[in-house]
Structures are given as C-alpha cells and as structure tokens.
XYZ file of C-alpha atoms in Angstrom:
665
model
C 11.096 14.136 -11.867
C 13.470 11.632 -10.305
C 13.986 8.563 -11.163
C 12.276 6.940 -8.882
C 8.986 8.939 -10.077
C 9.357 7.933 -13.915
C 9.676 4.426 -12.507
C 6.358 5.040 -11.241
C 4.536 6.808 -14.138
C 5.444 4.169 -16.176
C 4.740 1.002 -14.528
C 1.256 2.913 -13.521
C 0.881 3.730 -17.299
C 1.056 0.204 -18.305
C -1.021 -0.962 -16.206
C -3.872 0.973 -16.749
C -3.810 1.571 -19.952
C -1.658 -1.221 -21.984
C -3.617 -4.164 -23.265
C -2.342 -7.705 -21.846
C 0.936 -9.029 -22.396
C -0.907 -12.231 -23.731
C -2.478 -10.827 -26.165
C -1.873 -8.333 -28.745
C -4.366 -5.448 -29.519
C -7.220 -6.755 -31.873
C -8.046 -3.859 -33.693
C -6.151 -0.007 -33.949
C -7.834 3.057 -32.170
C -9.378 5.421 -34.875
C -8.525 9.438 -34.300
C -10.426 11.182 -31.905
C -10.163 9.199 -28.769
C -8.067 9.299 -25.881
C -6.432 6.806 -23.828
C -8.040 6.028 -20.256
C -7.639 3.636 -17.389
C -8.568 0.138 -17.878
C -9.168 -0.251 -14.291
C -11.982 2.344 -13.663
C -13.904 -0.518 -12.051
C -13.000 -2.601 -8.958
C -14.359 -3.750 -5.600
C -13.774 -2.173 -1.855
C -14.026 -4.914 0.715
C -13.892 -4.070 4.620
C -15.548 -6.175 6.772
C -18.360 -4.212 8.316
C -21.758 -5.186 8.660
C -20.976 -8.632 9.307
C -19.234 -8.840 5.665
C -16.470 -11.664 6.436
C -17.619 -13.477 9.526
C -20.812 -14.770 8.951
C -20.025 -13.261 5.230
C -17.499 -13.761 2.576
C -15.882 -15.950 5.015
C -17.621 -19.176 4.750
C -17.286 -20.507 8.362
C -20.964 -21.337 9.775
C -19.673 -21.740 13.313
C -19.804 -18.123 15.367
C -17.109 -18.189 17.538
C -15.294 -20.949 17.541
C -12.015 -19.842 18.932
C -13.951 -18.635 21.841
C -12.066 -15.288 21.384
C -15.352 -12.947 21.975
C -14.707 -10.837 24.784
C -16.440 -7.499 26.327
C -14.409 -5.075 24.996
C -15.703 -5.872 21.385
C -19.071 -5.800 22.760
C -20.820 -5.264 25.878
C -22.117 -8.423 27.231
C -19.792 -10.678 25.192
C -17.876 -13.207 26.438
C -15.367 -16.597 25.431
C -18.811 -18.679 25.677
C -20.756 -15.713 23.657
C -22.430 -17.795 20.511
C -22.338 -20.838 22.455
C -24.806 -22.805 25.129
C -24.453 -25.698 27.655
C -26.229 -28.876 26.591
C -26.815 -32.115 28.637
C -29.165 -34.250 27.111
C -30.231 -37.514 29.367
C -29.562 -35.617 32.588
C -25.808 -35.735 32.193
C -24.028 -33.527 34.393
C -21.093 -30.960 33.822
C -19.321 -28.077 33.512
C -17.690 -25.653 31.281
C -14.873 -23.538 32.521
C -12.462 -20.603 30.242
C -9.204 -21.557 30.329
C -6.231 -19.143 28.802
C -3.306 -21.841 30.287
C -0.933 -23.400 27.745
C -3.184 -22.500 25.122
C -2.472 -24.050 21.293
C -0.549 -20.263 20.242
C -0.527 -17.349 21.771
C -2.302 -15.180 19.250
C -5.448 -17.827 19.835
C -5.419 -17.510 23.847
C -9.032 -18.937 25.410
C -10.006 -22.173 24.850
C -13.391 -24.006 26.913
C -12.211 -26.891 29.168
C -15.176 -29.584 29.310
C -15.492 -31.664 32.843
C -18.106 -34.299 32.300
C -19.112 -35.864 35.814
C -22.274 -38.058 34.301
C -23.192 -38.808 30.887
C -26.529 -40.778 31.556
C -29.191 -40.858 34.030
C -29.681 -43.429 36.704
C -32.806 -45.412 34.756
C -32.029 -46.782 31.176
C -32.593 -43.635 29.600
C -33.317 -44.296 25.875
C -33.046 -40.596 24.326
C -29.285 -38.732 23.686
C -27.106 -38.483 26.443
C -23.724 -37.066 27.054
C -22.371 -33.086 27.991
C -21.224 -30.650 25.701
C -21.820 -27.311 24.064
C -24.127 -26.347 20.894
C -23.719 -23.614 18.686
C -25.949 -21.938 16.508
C -23.857 -19.850 13.835
C -24.535 -16.947 12.258
C -27.876 -16.395 12.890
C -28.997 -19.938 12.390
C -26.478 -22.447 10.361
C -27.923 -23.052 6.810
C -27.060 -26.237 5.116
C -27.992 -28.342 2.101
C -29.773 -31.461 1.289
C -26.720 -33.515 0.136
C -23.954 -31.023 0.606
C -21.016 -32.062 2.343
C -19.695 -30.285 5.542
C -16.076 -30.198 6.732
C -15.744 -30.210 10.638
C -12.717 -29.546 12.543
C -11.775 -29.055 16.060
C -8.819 -28.940 18.533
C -9.276 -31.397 21.718
C -6.612 -31.641 24.534
C -7.357 -35.002 27.046
C -6.667 -35.549 30.063
C -6.971 -39.208 31.049
C -8.600 -42.103 29.677
C -9.591 -41.562 25.885
C -13.077 -39.553 24.885
C -15.414 -40.694 22.571
C -17.230 -37.255 21.228
C -20.537 -37.291 19.390
C -20.398 -34.345 16.730
C -24.176 -33.876 15.548
C -25.362 -31.150 13.039
C -28.585 -31.257 13.752
C -32.745 -29.389 13.706
C -34.045 -27.822 17.028
C -37.093 -29.422 17.867
C -37.706 -27.060 20.701
C -37.385 -27.444 24.700
C -36.938 -30.309 26.350
C -36.591 -32.551 23.116
C -33.229 -33.924 21.361
C -32.758 -31.951 18.119
C -33.484 -34.073 14.248
C -30.585 -35.402 13.067
C -29.169 -34.200 9.494
C -25.626 -35.518 10.113
C -23.396 -36.854 13.114
C -19.907 -38.122 13.993
C -18.162 -39.932 16.750
C -14.592 -39.143 17.208
C -12.281 -41.552 19.350
C -9.709 -38.392 21.399
C -6.335 -39.570 22.974
C -3.702 -37.552 24.465
C -2.649 -34.922 26.628
C -1.890 -32.343 23.816
C -3.513 -30.145 21.231
C -4.055 -32.019 18.721
C -6.776 -31.104 15.530
C -9.225 -34.021 15.111
C -12.005 -34.197 11.568
C -15.166 -35.463 10.500
C -17.279 -34.875 7.173
C -20.754 -34.174 7.603
C -23.539 -34.364 4.944
C -26.764 -33.488 5.380
C -29.809 -35.276 4.844
C -32.015 -32.176 4.021
C -32.214 -28.831 3.621
C -32.282 -26.287 6.518
C -31.634 -22.612 7.239
C -31.711 -22.695 11.212
C -29.476 -25.892 12.146
C -27.109 -26.477 15.283
C -24.467 -27.994 15.730
C -23.689 -30.050 18.801
C -20.469 -31.675 20.455
C -21.117 -34.347 23.076
C -18.706 -35.671 25.085
C -19.760 -39.439 26.509
C -17.174 -39.927 29.037
C -16.382 -38.693 32.638
C -12.986 -36.326 32.446
C -11.830 -32.917 31.334
C -11.177 -32.549 27.789
C -10.353 -28.891 26.206
C -11.771 -27.425 22.937
C -10.458 -24.965 20.739
C -11.358 -23.718 16.860
C -14.073 -25.355 16.154
C -15.300 -25.350 12.327
C -18.077 -26.093 10.431
C -17.012 -25.149 6.437
C -19.237 -26.076 3.591
C -16.962 -28.168 1.077
C -18.558 -26.255 -1.996
C -16.646 -23.095 -1.465
C -15.696 -20.314 -3.883
C -12.674 -22.198 -6.290
C -12.035 -24.420 -3.127
C -11.107 -21.522 -1.585
C -13.511 -21.170 1.803
C -15.123 -17.892 0.221
C -19.253 -18.469 0.644
C -19.722 -19.198 -3.457
C -23.154 -16.818 -3.823
C -21.425 -14.020 -2.317
C -18.422 -14.466 -4.702
C -20.152 -14.762 -6.978
C -21.623 -11.709 -7.217
C -18.547 -10.497 -6.909
C -16.881 -12.011 -9.837
C -20.425 -11.044 -12.033
C -18.979 -7.338 -11.498
C -15.729 -8.639 -13.457
C -13.379 -5.685 -11.170
C -10.564 -5.191 -11.879
C -8.437 -4.659 -8.352
C -9.722 -5.270 -4.987
C -8.825 -2.713 -2.242
C -8.811 -4.838 1.583
C -9.489 -4.781 4.286
C -10.739 -1.176 5.043
C -11.575 1.245 5.940
C -11.469 2.795 8.888
C -10.546 -1.002 9.728
C -7.385 -0.447 8.569
C -6.470 2.030 11.935
C -7.817 0.444 14.829
C -11.030 0.537 17.119
C -10.286 3.409 18.891
C -9.156 1.801 21.732
C -5.044 2.294 21.085
C -3.086 0.699 18.447
C -3.302 -2.414 20.487
C -6.150 -3.433 18.185
C -4.838 -1.991 15.191
C -4.885 -4.502 11.801
C -1.915 -6.121 11.466
C -1.444 -8.188 8.444
C 1.353 -10.680 9.531
C -1.061 -12.034 12.486
C -3.721 -12.700 9.943
C -1.703 -15.100 7.791
C -0.481 -19.229 8.462
C -2.644 -21.782 10.413
C -5.614 -20.384 11.344
C -4.660 -21.412 14.308
C -2.624 -19.454 15.120
C -4.067 -15.812 13.641
C -4.769 -13.635 16.121
C -8.683 -12.269 16.203
C -9.266 -8.346 17.091
C -11.475 -5.899 17.984
C -13.269 -4.827 14.750
C -13.675 -1.018 13.905
C -17.833 -1.362 13.738
C -18.255 -3.052 17.403
C -18.041 -7.362 16.835
C -15.404 -9.979 16.070
C -12.479 -10.469 13.222
C -11.643 -14.212 13.456
C -8.970 -13.369 10.672
C -9.914 -16.752 8.860
C -10.126 -14.005 6.130
C -6.931 -13.037 6.158
C -4.693 -11.507 3.707
C -3.438 -14.703 2.121
C -7.341 -15.589 1.357
C -7.699 -11.580 0.185
C -4.418 -12.327 -2.362
C -6.141 -15.969 -3.355
C -9.393 -14.382 -3.841
C -7.751 -11.542 -6.204
C -6.202 -14.132 -8.553
C -9.236 -16.531 -8.766
C -10.803 -13.546 -10.183
C -8.279 -11.698 -12.081
C -7.847 -8.082 -10.252
C -5.304 -6.311 -8.678
C -4.794 -6.832 -5.243
C -4.941 -3.221 -3.233
C -3.621 -3.859 0.185
C -4.172 -0.893 2.451
C -1.524 -0.163 5.817
C -1.831 2.081 8.608
C 0.813 4.413 8.824
C 1.153 4.926 12.858
C -2.309 7.150 12.577
C -4.780 5.900 14.101
C -8.372 6.970 12.736
C -10.148 10.563 14.135
C -13.536 9.320 13.834
C -13.593 6.616 16.413
C -15.132 6.415 19.315
C -17.434 9.362 18.540
C -14.879 11.036 17.290
C -16.715 12.589 13.632
C -18.747 14.536 16.864
C -15.623 16.531 18.259
C -14.927 19.501 17.242
C -11.268 18.788 16.827
C -11.296 15.282 16.207
C -8.351 13.755 18.426
C -5.558 11.226 16.795
C -3.248 8.888 18.826
C 0.288 8.353 16.993
C 3.005 6.842 16.868
C 6.115 7.955 18.037
C 8.487 8.518 15.152
C 11.385 6.498 17.076
C 8.953 3.435 16.595
C 7.487 3.993 13.126
C 10.449 1.838 11.384
C 7.911 -1.028 12.739
C 5.475 0.271 10.779
C 7.933 0.878 7.638
C 8.582 -2.929 7.938
C 5.392 -3.965 7.521
C 4.700 -2.465 4.136
C 8.513 -3.616 3.157
C 7.594 -7.555 4.523
C 4.222 -7.237 2.930
C 5.664 -6.694 -0.223
C 8.381 -9.435 -0.029
C 5.421 -11.854 1.018
C 3.524 -10.782 -1.870
C 6.168 -10.474 -4.573
C 9.574 -12.585 -3.314
C 10.974 -15.768 -4.040
C 10.677 -18.999 -1.592
C 14.492 -18.015 -0.792
C 13.338 -14.741 1.076
C 12.051 -15.207 4.735
C 8.625 -13.791 3.732
C 8.127 -15.216 0.221
C 9.583 -18.717 2.151
C 6.421 -18.193 4.756
C 3.806 -17.486 1.381
C 5.080 -20.515 0.179
C 4.569 -22.591 2.918
C 0.731 -21.430 3.004
C 0.420 -23.018 -0.312
C 1.393 -20.599 -2.734
C 5.286 -20.913 -3.963
C 4.472 -18.424 -7.031
C 4.923 -14.684 -6.258
C 1.353 -12.802 -6.188
C 3.188 -10.215 -7.710
C 1.867 -7.107 -6.014
C 1.780 -3.805 -7.964
C -0.309 -1.469 -5.551
C 0.150 -0.594 -2.033
C -1.905 1.694 -0.076
C -0.516 4.059 2.729
C -3.367 5.241 5.201
C -6.907 5.425 5.138
C -8.783 8.594 5.109
C -7.154 9.900 8.425
C -7.242 13.311 8.842
C -4.228 15.263 7.151
C -2.540 16.766 10.353
C 0.872 17.581 10.541
C 1.356 14.271 12.390
C -0.160 12.046 9.590
C 2.236 13.886 7.063
C 5.338 13.548 8.929
C 4.466 9.783 9.453
C 2.954 9.451 5.624
C 6.291 10.930 4.196
C 8.618 8.864 6.208
C 7.187 5.303 5.495
C 6.778 6.288 1.667
C 10.165 7.150 1.465
C 11.434 4.284 2.996
C 9.267 2.034 0.823
C 10.093 3.819 -2.708
C 14.145 3.668 -1.462
C 13.384 -0.436 -1.541
C 10.439 -0.495 -3.767
C 10.665 2.297 -6.398
C 8.437 0.491 -8.701
C 5.787 -0.140 -6.215
C 2.713 2.244 -7.247
C 1.777 4.073 -3.665
C -1.833 5.138 -2.695
C -2.369 7.870 -0.732
C -5.006 9.236 1.082
C -6.807 12.911 0.372
C -9.037 12.122 3.876
C -12.730 12.011 4.592
C -15.367 14.664 2.441
C -12.406 14.980 -0.085
C -13.760 18.154 -1.987
C -11.655 21.033 -3.058
C -11.876 23.411 0.137
C -11.863 20.814 2.605
C -8.461 21.128 4.706
C -7.945 17.269 4.199
C -8.466 17.411 1.108
C -6.126 20.085 -0.068
C -3.540 18.933 1.891
C -3.794 15.625 1.115
C -3.214 16.657 -2.847
C -0.094 19.278 -1.936
C 1.844 16.478 -0.109
C 1.070 14.379 -3.408
C 2.308 16.523 -5.488
C 5.393 17.585 -3.211
C 6.083 13.465 -3.571
C 4.952 13.057 -6.059
C 2.592 10.366 -5.149
C 0.987 8.349 -8.359
C -2.761 7.529 -7.093
C -4.360 9.748 -3.840
C -7.470 7.978 -2.821
C -10.800 10.632 -2.651
C -13.661 9.406 -0.727
C -17.649 11.191 -0.330
C -20.896 10.204 0.039
C -23.270 12.275 -0.612
C -27.145 12.885 -1.327
C -28.352 11.624 -4.910
C -28.167 15.248 -6.600
C -24.593 15.530 -5.467
C -23.691 12.946 -8.255
C -26.812 14.338 -10.522
C -25.431 18.112 -10.461
C -21.550 17.328 -10.725
C -21.366 15.644 -13.287
C -18.199 17.314 -14.767
C -16.468 17.276 -11.486
C -13.348 16.023 -12.769
C -13.394 17.832 -15.954
C -12.316 20.840 -14.065
C -8.856 18.954 -12.412
C -5.888 20.170 -13.802
C -4.496 18.232 -16.902
C -0.916 16.737 -16.852
C -0.540 15.973 -12.754
C 1.490 13.322 -12.291
C -0.949 12.127 -9.583
C -3.803 10.411 -10.889
C -7.355 10.199 -8.646
C -8.283 6.611 -7.041
C -12.453 7.247 -6.129
C -12.264 4.251 -3.452
C -15.531 5.581 -1.528
C -18.232 6.960 -2.590
C -22.174 5.981 -3.141
C -25.110 8.192 -3.566
C -27.309 8.058 0.217
C -29.846 5.875 -0.553
C -30.507 2.482 -2.964
C -33.463 3.639 -4.964
C -33.262 3.565 -8.684
C -32.623 7.252 -8.674
C -29.595 6.562 -6.562
C -28.334 4.060 -9.334
C -29.196 6.368 -12.043
C -27.211 9.765 -10.811
C -24.200 7.293 -10.061
C -24.540 6.140 -13.219
C -24.402 9.562 -14.767
C -21.718 10.514 -12.348
C -19.280 7.370 -14.178
C -20.173 8.940 -17.227
C -18.451 11.959 -16.364
C -15.394 9.719 -14.645
C -15.096 7.359 -17.963
C -14.465 10.624 -19.720
C -12.114 11.810 -17.284
C -10.408 8.521 -17.312
C -7.289 10.219 -17.689
C -7.017 12.074 -14.404
C -9.283 8.925 -12.713
C -7.736 5.680 -12.445
C -9.597 3.495 -10.300
C -13.236 3.662 -8.634
C -15.213 1.459 -6.499
C -18.490 1.766 -4.477
C -18.352 1.420 -0.798
C -19.490 -0.420 1.029
C -19.459 -4.141 -0.949
C -21.186 -5.966 1.718
C -24.239 -6.303 4.151
C -26.356 -8.838 6.345
C -29.706 -8.568 7.590
C -29.795 -7.480 10.541
C -26.685 -6.300 10.867
C -26.236 -3.027 8.962
C -23.719 -0.565 10.437
C -23.904 1.361 7.611
C -26.429 2.256 4.766
C -26.855 2.107 1.771
C -24.319 -0.680 0.713
C -24.125 -2.468 -3.228
C -25.339 -5.912 -1.390
C -27.291 -7.364 1.015
C -27.713 -10.826 2.461
C -28.902 -13.174 4.829
C -27.654 -16.964 5.191
C -29.336 -18.193 2.165
C -30.063 -15.669 -0.050
C -28.278 -12.712 -2.287
C -29.798 -8.958 -2.863
C -28.299 -7.308 -5.498
C -29.170 -3.190 -5.398
C -29.876 -1.165 -8.180
C -26.774 0.226 -8.198
C -24.732 -3.126 -8.498
C -26.624 -3.506 -11.981
C -24.771 -0.257 -12.468
C -21.547 -0.850 -11.544
C -21.753 -4.227 -13.326
C -22.724 -2.473 -16.466
C -19.634 -0.467 -15.976
C -17.165 -3.448 -14.723
C -18.231 -5.405 -18.080
C -17.063 -2.908 -20.548
C -14.084 -1.546 -20.090
C -11.862 0.265 -22.480
C -8.703 1.963 -22.856
C -9.468 5.016 -25.303
C -12.512 7.375 -24.993
C -14.643 8.934 -27.666
C -17.149 11.786 -26.867
C -18.604 12.720 -29.385
C -20.223 9.477 -31.157
C -23.497 9.293 -29.212
C -25.525 12.619 -28.361
C -29.404 13.150 -26.975
C -31.664 15.479 -28.555
C -32.270 18.290 -26.768
C -30.849 16.522 -23.592
C -30.457 17.798 -20.130
C -28.283 16.952 -17.043
C -30.502 14.022 -16.601
C -28.824 12.681 -19.865
C -25.342 10.860 -20.552
C -23.647 9.178 -22.893
C -20.068 7.739 -23.046
C -18.433 5.499 -25.932
C -15.442 3.445 -25.191
C -13.213 1.262 -27.399
C -11.809 -2.037 -25.985
C -8.760 -2.463 -28.597
C -7.597 -5.817 -26.668
C -11.441 -7.154 -27.331
C -11.833 -5.460 -30.117
C -14.941 -4.701 -29.121
C -17.154 -1.103 -28.668
C -19.272 -0.132 -25.856
C -21.824 2.998 -25.938
C -23.117 3.422 -22.925
C -26.317 5.807 -22.698
C -28.108 7.087 -19.364
C -31.647 8.247 -19.408
C -32.796 9.536 -15.838
C -35.757 11.434 -16.848
C -39.467 10.536 -16.560
C -40.161 10.099 -20.337
C -38.055 8.636 -23.124
C -34.705 10.180 -25.212
C -33.475 9.854 -28.383
C -30.123 9.614 -28.834
C -28.060 9.451 -32.751
C -24.911 7.965 -33.029
C -22.200 8.105 -35.389
C -19.981 5.395 -35.652
C -18.471 6.346 -39.308
C -14.551 6.444 -38.080
C -14.725 2.733 -36.618
C -13.996 0.095 -39.041
C -15.828 -3.609 -38.641
C -19.175 -2.411 -37.659
C -20.926 -5.925 -37.249
C -24.607 -5.508 -38.330
C -26.356 -6.858 -35.405
C -24.795 -5.674 -31.408
C -25.711 -6.657 -28.234
C -27.921 -4.162 -26.136
C -28.049 -4.524 -21.875
C -31.002 -2.342 -20.345
C -31.190 -1.804 -16.986
C -34.693 0.244 -15.821
C -37.772 0.588 -13.274
C -41.033 1.499 -13.133
C -40.091 4.225 -11.138
C -37.127 6.048 -9.395
C -38.326 5.061 -5.672
C -38.067 1.513 -7.072
C -35.339 -0.516 -5.258
C -34.218 -4.059 -4.849
C -35.092 -5.703 -1.568
C -34.919 -9.075 0.432
C -39.035 -9.429 -0.641
C -38.598 -8.551 -4.098
C -35.838 -8.067 -6.634
C -37.579 -5.833 -9.106
C -34.500 -4.446 -11.141
C -32.284 -6.562 -13.532
C -30.869 -6.158 -16.800
C -32.214 -7.351 -19.855
C -30.407 -8.302 -23.061
C -31.673 -8.463 -26.894
C -30.080 -8.238 -30.036
C -30.744 -4.918 -32.149
C -29.801 -3.354 -35.355
C -26.453 -1.379 -36.121
C -25.823 1.202 -38.516
C -22.963 3.587 -39.307
C -25.617 6.078 -38.610
C -28.158 5.181 -36.466
C -30.619 6.500 -33.639
C -31.440 5.150 -30.080
C -34.349 5.649 -27.973
C -33.779 5.202 -24.488
C -36.425 4.156 -21.630
C -37.246 6.448 -19.423
C -35.163 5.796 -16.068
C -32.873 3.344 -17.816
C -29.240 2.761 -18.279
C -28.320 0.900 -21.229
C -25.106 -0.056 -23.130
C -24.414 -1.395 -26.448
C -21.875 -3.746 -26.756
C -20.272 -3.595 -30.491
C -17.740 -7.100 -31.283
C -15.651 -5.440 -34.234
C -15.155 -7.215 -36.923
C-alpha cells in the first residue's frame, strides 16, 4: 500500500469508526463484537421531482429570474409562471430582453412598458400595469408570518412607484383580496435591488404576487423573490422539509445528484458546475435539469454545505469527470448506450473543478477559493472529508481513462481527501460495469465505491446475506448510495429493514448507505417510490422513512450478532445489536415481516450496566399493503417503556420493525 493510500485508509477508519474527539468513550465494548461504521445512514439529495425549486429551497416565486426556456420543457419561455395584469384598464406591454443584464450568468429579464395607469373615467378599483406570479402550484402563506420580498429594477426616465401585493385571487375581472402590500419608490438608471417585508393577514394556500407599475414609462425587472423569514435555521430552506431530514439524524449528505451531476444529455453546456452555484443569487447560472425543468441554483453548493453543517452531516459532493450520463435522451433503452466524453486535452478543466472545490471548502481566507467562501459569509472552513468523482456512469474505457486521471491529480494535491468512485448503474456481480468498477477500485486503492440498485421488494427479502459474501480485508469499502424497493407499501419498508440488518451486520464492509430518491412533490413526480412526498402545505413520511429513521437514530460502532435470536425464525425475521460506545447506549433491532407474532430470546449478559427499563420503538401496520399518503398516514412509530433483564424474551408484533434502546449505567 502506498503512503497516499495508507493515509486515506487512516482518515477513512477514523471517520467511520472512531468516537468523536470531543467526547471520550462512555463504555468499553465487551468481547465478541466487531467494529463497524458509525456513518451507515445518510441522505442523498437530488433535484428530481421538484425537490429543490418549489421544494426544499423556500423561494415562493416561480421563474423569478425569467430564465425558463424551451430547451428545458416544450412550451416554456421567459414569461412562464407569469401573466400580464392591467387593473383599471391600464395599458402596457412586457418585453423579454437580454441586453445589459445584471450578470452574464443571468442574461434574461423583463421590460415593462407602461402607457396608461388608469381609465379616462374615475375608476374606484385597482390601477397599474405589471406582472403576476402564482408560485409553484400557488403561493402558500400563513397568517402573521413575514415574507421578504426583493426585486432588481432598472428605471428609465422619471422615478416610478411600484405597488407590490400579496393577495388571494377572486376570479376573472375582480381585484385580488389583499393579504399584504408595499409600495416601492424606484429611481436610477442602473440595476438596483429593492426590498420590502410583507406580513400575511390570513392563511392562504393559493396566493398570488403582483407587481404594478403606477407611472408611465419603462422599467426593467429581474430576480423577483418572495422568501419566508421563518426558514430552517434562517438559511433559506423550507422548515418542515428540513425538519423531516433532521428527524432521520443522517450522518452525511450526498449531493447534487444523481444524474443531475453530469448534464441533461444535450451536451456538456448544461452539466452541473459548482462554481456557478455560489455567490450572490443574481450571479448564479440556472441550467436545464436532467428531469425536464429548470434549476435556479438558489439552492447551490454554499447552501448544501451550510445545511450539512446545520444538521451535523458530512458533506459528500459528487463531481462529473468528463463523461456524460449514458441514460439521457432515451439512452437507457439503447442497445449500445452512448456516452459523450470530454477530450483528454481538456480534462484539466474538470480536474480544477475538484481541486478548487476542496480549496473552497477547506482553504483559509487567504486562498483564492477560501476567500470566496468567506465573502459569502463562512470564513471558517467546512472541513470537507469526502469527494465523489462520477455518478453511475457506464464503466467504459473512456470513463476509466478520465476517472483515473482525475483521481490521480486530486490525490497528488490532497492525499487526505477520501474519494468515492462509482460501480455504475445496476450494481450487481456479473454486470460488466459493476465488475469493471471494482477492478478499477482495486487497481487504484480507491477508499469507497458507490453501488446503486433499485429492485422489487423480494430482492431485498431474499438477499439479506448479500454483503456476507463480500471479501473481507478489501481496502475499498462499499457505499450503497442509491437503493429502494420498487413500491412504498409497508412490505417494502420491512424488507428494506431486513436488508439493512444485513448491511449493519457487515458494517465493516459497508461504510455508508442512502435511500433514493429523497423527495417528490405531488403532481410533479419523476420517480416512484420516494422517501418523502410533499405539497406546498403538507409532508408525507413514508413507511420506508420510518425504517430509515429507526436505523439513523441508533448508530453503533460495535456489532454483536448473537445477542438476539428469533425462535424458529426464517427469512421474514432478523435481528441486529449495536453498541454506541460514545453515547453509552445499546440498540437491539428486531424485524418481523410475518403475518403472525414471533418471539425472540435476548441475552445481555456480556454488557455491564444494564438498566431495569428501556425504551421500545415500534413501527407496525395492519397490512403489508398499508402505505402513507396525502389522505392518511396510518404508519408512524410508537414508543413505550419496557422492563429489561440480562436474559429476556421479546415478542415482535406481526408486520413490525422494533428497536429496544438501553442507556447503559
């Protein structure tokens, strides 16, 4: 093993198994256990099914930068999401412009030419000419809540007043009911940001936002924003969705994809480039999303890293490596899946993306990219440990050449960064991509390899021993980065739970896992199933969510395989016992996917300080076909206190996942 790989292995081992340096071990692990990863449960965020704009990113205005266009979706244009309004028979014209924009990354804006702001007779109603936005399926506001409105204007001629109204539509020909309003005085012939705070007077699920120019003349408009003040830790993320992720207690977050990483199949022009997602929002470059809509990049790399810090997660950014996704534009159905590749003569540009990202995340304020991070509001480094190169590309000779080149260059400058590679799509033994991915990992000494697979629920039931079969002592650890049973019923969740017991049992081989996809918005779903469903006012936590939560909230650094055993058990039952030496807690997990109750024997004799009572958390359902949806969420964990003894029995309810949490004395 080279010095570089030795250092990587030391960093990885410390990250995955060692207790926090801030807190000494509370208990000593007794004999009979094995060290496992403490980062087994994380999350994978991809902007799919409107997960970012209209979802986790709390912005309420759709297409506020007027950058929608037909390359993203047929029929789209800069005015998509907007409509012209002229109350009081006011007259005017809106015009799409691209000359002298705020910033080259944000080239499109709207010019409002106002000719008349009231009728010739005394009109008692509203007046003005302007624009109306209905948000992402409506703008949801709450009574008493404050919303920060901002916009960039460029005025021509005499100063103008612009009335900003948050209102409830009342039907054709009627003025909206006012929920909040403000009037802005606009002056100057240069782009300038204007702001106001709007306080909603009542709840409304389908509010609209209007901007009405009250004077004749021309006015340029761009970057219209309406952001709730009450966001997660004040950092611009929708609070209820962020709190749902907080409830999983994830140890890391992989982002920004997924297939989003390497472009939408139209060429490398729309590949995700992290450098254009940081800095002021008006200077970021929105691009076509792989899943057929627009990414504003309001949720960019700075926000991703900040969110990781807020939740105590390790950031795991994934960068492209000069190879396109072979599955775009119908590629998955092609016999010979095509890949566009960057010429090797241009690969240093993509290498620099990685090197500069590490400097941006970890460099001090005197470095070029560390200074940019500090200027955005974070002078302290983010302490990036992990970096992914590539996302489930077909492991072609072209991919191998570019991956190895990029990996070598990154390791030469940053040997302590733990690189995550890819085993391609359909990561099962015998798949050429999977086999070549592992060959490359072994040739390079790669620390972690990312496996992906989506399978019917029976796969997870019948392959609980999958990682039992992996070679021991191999340098490369497994990251199960994308997986899910192909439905969202209780049966799928329980079979995933049984599979996770096997993953935990092999926590010396598997370093990390993340269910995928994470989010999906109602009526905008590009994939099914997903872990969390939502609309503008509600969140649906699936059965699988609660399984992920059960494992995410009970991480251990030592595994014991002979503590709990089901009597007469079969593949529908499974157990796992893990010890968290830092917290001084023991977790006994028992899953029963059968239609009748099953009893397990538990022997805690080896552990010291067993308490008299423990907390039992149970996830159960009346049927294996039960699922949580927008109409009802019948599945949720229940907690109760139970008595504990050194030797005891436990009866698991039918169709249930259980964890006994013991706080050792």
